[in-house]
């Protein structure tokens, strides 16, 4: 691929990132991305053989950004105990979800993505490994494997992110922010603090 091709390929992904941020997943048709990029509606097929491959490239950008935010949260909490670092990681996850609603939705729509291609797994799985490692370190001895507990915590965090974004949790709980929900999730999956 020459430099012009590489530039247009990156431009198509950039436009997709902008569209998902502004208008959500439903705006990510090949035709709309091409129109916004100022190219013919068939041009994206030259660089992305399928619509799914273009969506996957867009989602990869989201995973990279989430990984960078998680790394910053963990760096800021370096030297703290595992539970404190886990809370910082969880806050970064919830913060990313709130700030990037369209991208957050796309990233976890495996029905729309090719997670085994374009490095999505290589971008997303290390974050789960970090989560599982922190859960293993933070939990008191338990019969539940750390990876399973980490998966349950992740599902809980993802649910909080989605339901908070839709306004359901705010309505049901009367909470002004997600902090109390985050504390409850950590306690449910890790046990009481200091136990």
XYZ file of C-alpha atoms in Angstrom:
195
model
C 0.000 0.000 0.000
C 1.468 3.360 -0.986
C 1.453 6.497 1.145
C -1.693 7.899 -0.504
C -3.541 4.611 0.082
C -2.378 4.514 3.714
C -3.553 8.096 4.160
C -6.997 7.422 2.717
C -7.357 4.229 4.746
C -6.552 6.184 7.930
C -8.917 8.985 6.830
C -11.794 6.503 6.475
C -11.158 5.254 10.008
C -10.854 8.846 11.302
C -14.194 9.722 9.724
C -15.742 6.602 11.251
C -14.428 7.598 14.682
C -15.893 11.086 14.235
C -19.247 9.730 13.046
C -19.632 7.244 15.885
C -18.825 10.017 18.370
C -21.315 12.441 16.846
C -24.150 10.162 15.771
C -23.593 6.673 17.170
C -23.171 3.233 15.649
C -26.183 3.606 13.343
C -24.323 6.314 11.375
C -21.529 3.949 10.350
C -22.721 2.840 6.937
C -20.075 2.508 4.224
C -21.940 5.074 2.141
C -22.040 7.634 4.982
C -18.366 7.159 5.867
C -17.422 7.572 2.190
C -19.607 10.695 1.851
C -18.079 12.288 4.958
C -14.566 11.376 3.756
C -15.274 12.978 0.380
C -14.714 9.816 -1.660
C -16.929 7.671 -3.877
C -19.235 5.253 -2.086
C -17.191 2.341 -3.454
C -13.800 3.671 -2.266
C -13.919 2.152 1.237
C -14.120 -1.346 -0.326
C -10.663 -0.791 -1.806
C -9.172 -0.592 1.694
C -11.686 -2.613 3.701
C -13.081 -5.683 1.946
C -16.175 -5.715 4.151
C -18.174 -3.263 6.188
C -17.301 -5.359 9.250
C -13.572 -4.887 8.611
C -13.997 -1.095 8.565
C -16.104 -1.169 11.747
C -13.425 -3.322 13.368
C -10.719 -0.817 12.445
C -12.827 1.959 13.986
C -13.422 -0.086 17.146
C -9.686 -0.771 17.424
C -9.161 2.969 17.881
C -11.622 2.878 20.778
C -9.853 -0.055 22.421
C -6.525 1.728 22.034
C -7.925 4.850 23.685
C -9.531 2.860 26.504
C -6.246 1.006 27.066
C -4.372 4.330 27.238
C -6.865 5.749 29.750
C -6.647 2.570 31.841
C -2.840 2.725 31.773
C -2.930 6.355 32.958
C -5.277 5.428 35.800
C -3.002 2.582 36.870
C 0.124 4.716 36.577
C -1.484 7.403 38.727
C -2.321 4.709 41.311
C 1.108 3.043 41.229
C 2.188 2.022 44.701
C -1.405 1.764 45.931
C -2.982 -1.521 46.995
C -4.714 -3.689 44.400
C -8.224 -2.677 45.434
C -7.396 1.015 45.040
C -5.846 0.385 41.610
C -8.859 -1.723 40.648
C -11.165 1.128 41.629
C -9.084 3.550 39.535
C -9.245 1.160 36.565
C -13.011 0.808 37.041
C -13.451 4.590 37.167
C -11.466 4.906 33.927
C -13.720 2.302 32.286
C -16.901 4.039 33.443
C -15.486 7.445 32.497
C -14.607 6.227 29.005
C -18.110 4.808 28.595
C -19.682 8.115 29.619
C -17.421 10.239 27.424
C -17.513 7.990 24.330
C -20.987 6.444 24.293
C -21.108 5.611 20.587
C -17.613 4.156 20.522
C -18.255 2.218 23.736
C -21.312 0.634 22.156
C -19.429 -0.273 18.971
C -16.449 -1.768 20.796
C -18.518 -4.461 22.456
C -20.826 -5.276 19.559
C -19.082 -8.482 18.548
C -21.983 -9.167 16.220
C -20.672 -6.211 14.164
C -16.933 -6.807 14.536
C -14.215 -9.249 13.557
C -12.537 -9.549 16.943
C -10.027 -12.119 15.729
C -8.782 -9.843 12.976
C -7.208 -6.395 12.902
C -5.747 -6.841 16.368
C -8.936 -6.286 18.367
C -8.224 -9.191 20.689
C -4.633 -8.108 21.090
C -5.877 -4.650 22.054
C -8.733 -5.650 24.364
C -7.594 -8.850 26.097
C -4.590 -7.319 27.916
C -6.993 -4.978 29.702
C -9.019 -7.963 30.903
C -5.800 -9.690 32.008
C -4.935 -6.593 34.049
C -8.411 -6.621 35.585
C -8.133 -10.337 36.413
C -4.691 -9.856 37.965
C -5.930 -7.038 40.173
C -8.983 -9.052 41.205
C -6.759 -11.997 42.144
C -4.527 -9.717 44.189
C -7.370 -7.802 45.862
C -9.712 -10.643 46.788
C -9.579 -12.579 49.976
C -9.179 -16.316 49.449
C -12.293 -17.590 47.718
C -13.546 -20.617 45.877
C -14.280 -18.529 42.781
C -11.482 -18.354 40.257
C -10.133 -14.812 39.817
C -10.854 -14.777 36.049
C -14.486 -15.693 36.662
C -14.791 -13.047 39.386
C -13.111 -10.529 37.056
C -15.576 -11.439 34.304
C -18.483 -10.918 36.692
C -17.045 -7.573 37.828
C -16.527 -6.491 34.211
C -20.118 -7.453 33.381
C -21.287 -5.470 36.409
C -19.225 -2.419 35.374
C -20.449 -2.681 31.802
C -24.032 -2.857 33.034
C -23.501 0.177 35.244
C -22.033 2.062 32.274
C -24.933 1.167 29.972
C -27.740 1.692 32.479
C -26.213 4.949 33.722
C -25.882 6.217 30.158
C -29.519 5.412 29.455
C -30.600 7.191 32.656
C -32.101 4.044 34.183
C -29.809 3.802 37.220
C -30.089 7.488 38.039
C -33.874 7.155 37.948
C -33.985 3.912 39.949
C -31.405 4.794 42.610
C -31.618 8.565 42.790
C -27.800 8.626 42.712
C -26.104 11.748 41.391
C -23.057 9.855 40.124
C -21.805 6.296 39.740
C -19.435 6.311 42.732
C -21.793 4.506 45.154
C -22.628 1.980 42.443
C -18.931 1.413 41.795
C -18.297 0.866 45.519
C -21.188 -1.609 45.711
C -19.906 -3.514 42.669
C -16.395 -3.776 44.093
C -17.726 -4.954 47.443
C -19.965 -7.521 45.768
C -17.072 -9.013 43.791
C -14.175 -8.486 46.193
C -15.821 -8.639 49.583
C -15.918 -5.808 52.129
C -12.969 -3.440 52.114
C -10.368 -4.448 54.677
C -11.720 -8.019 54.929
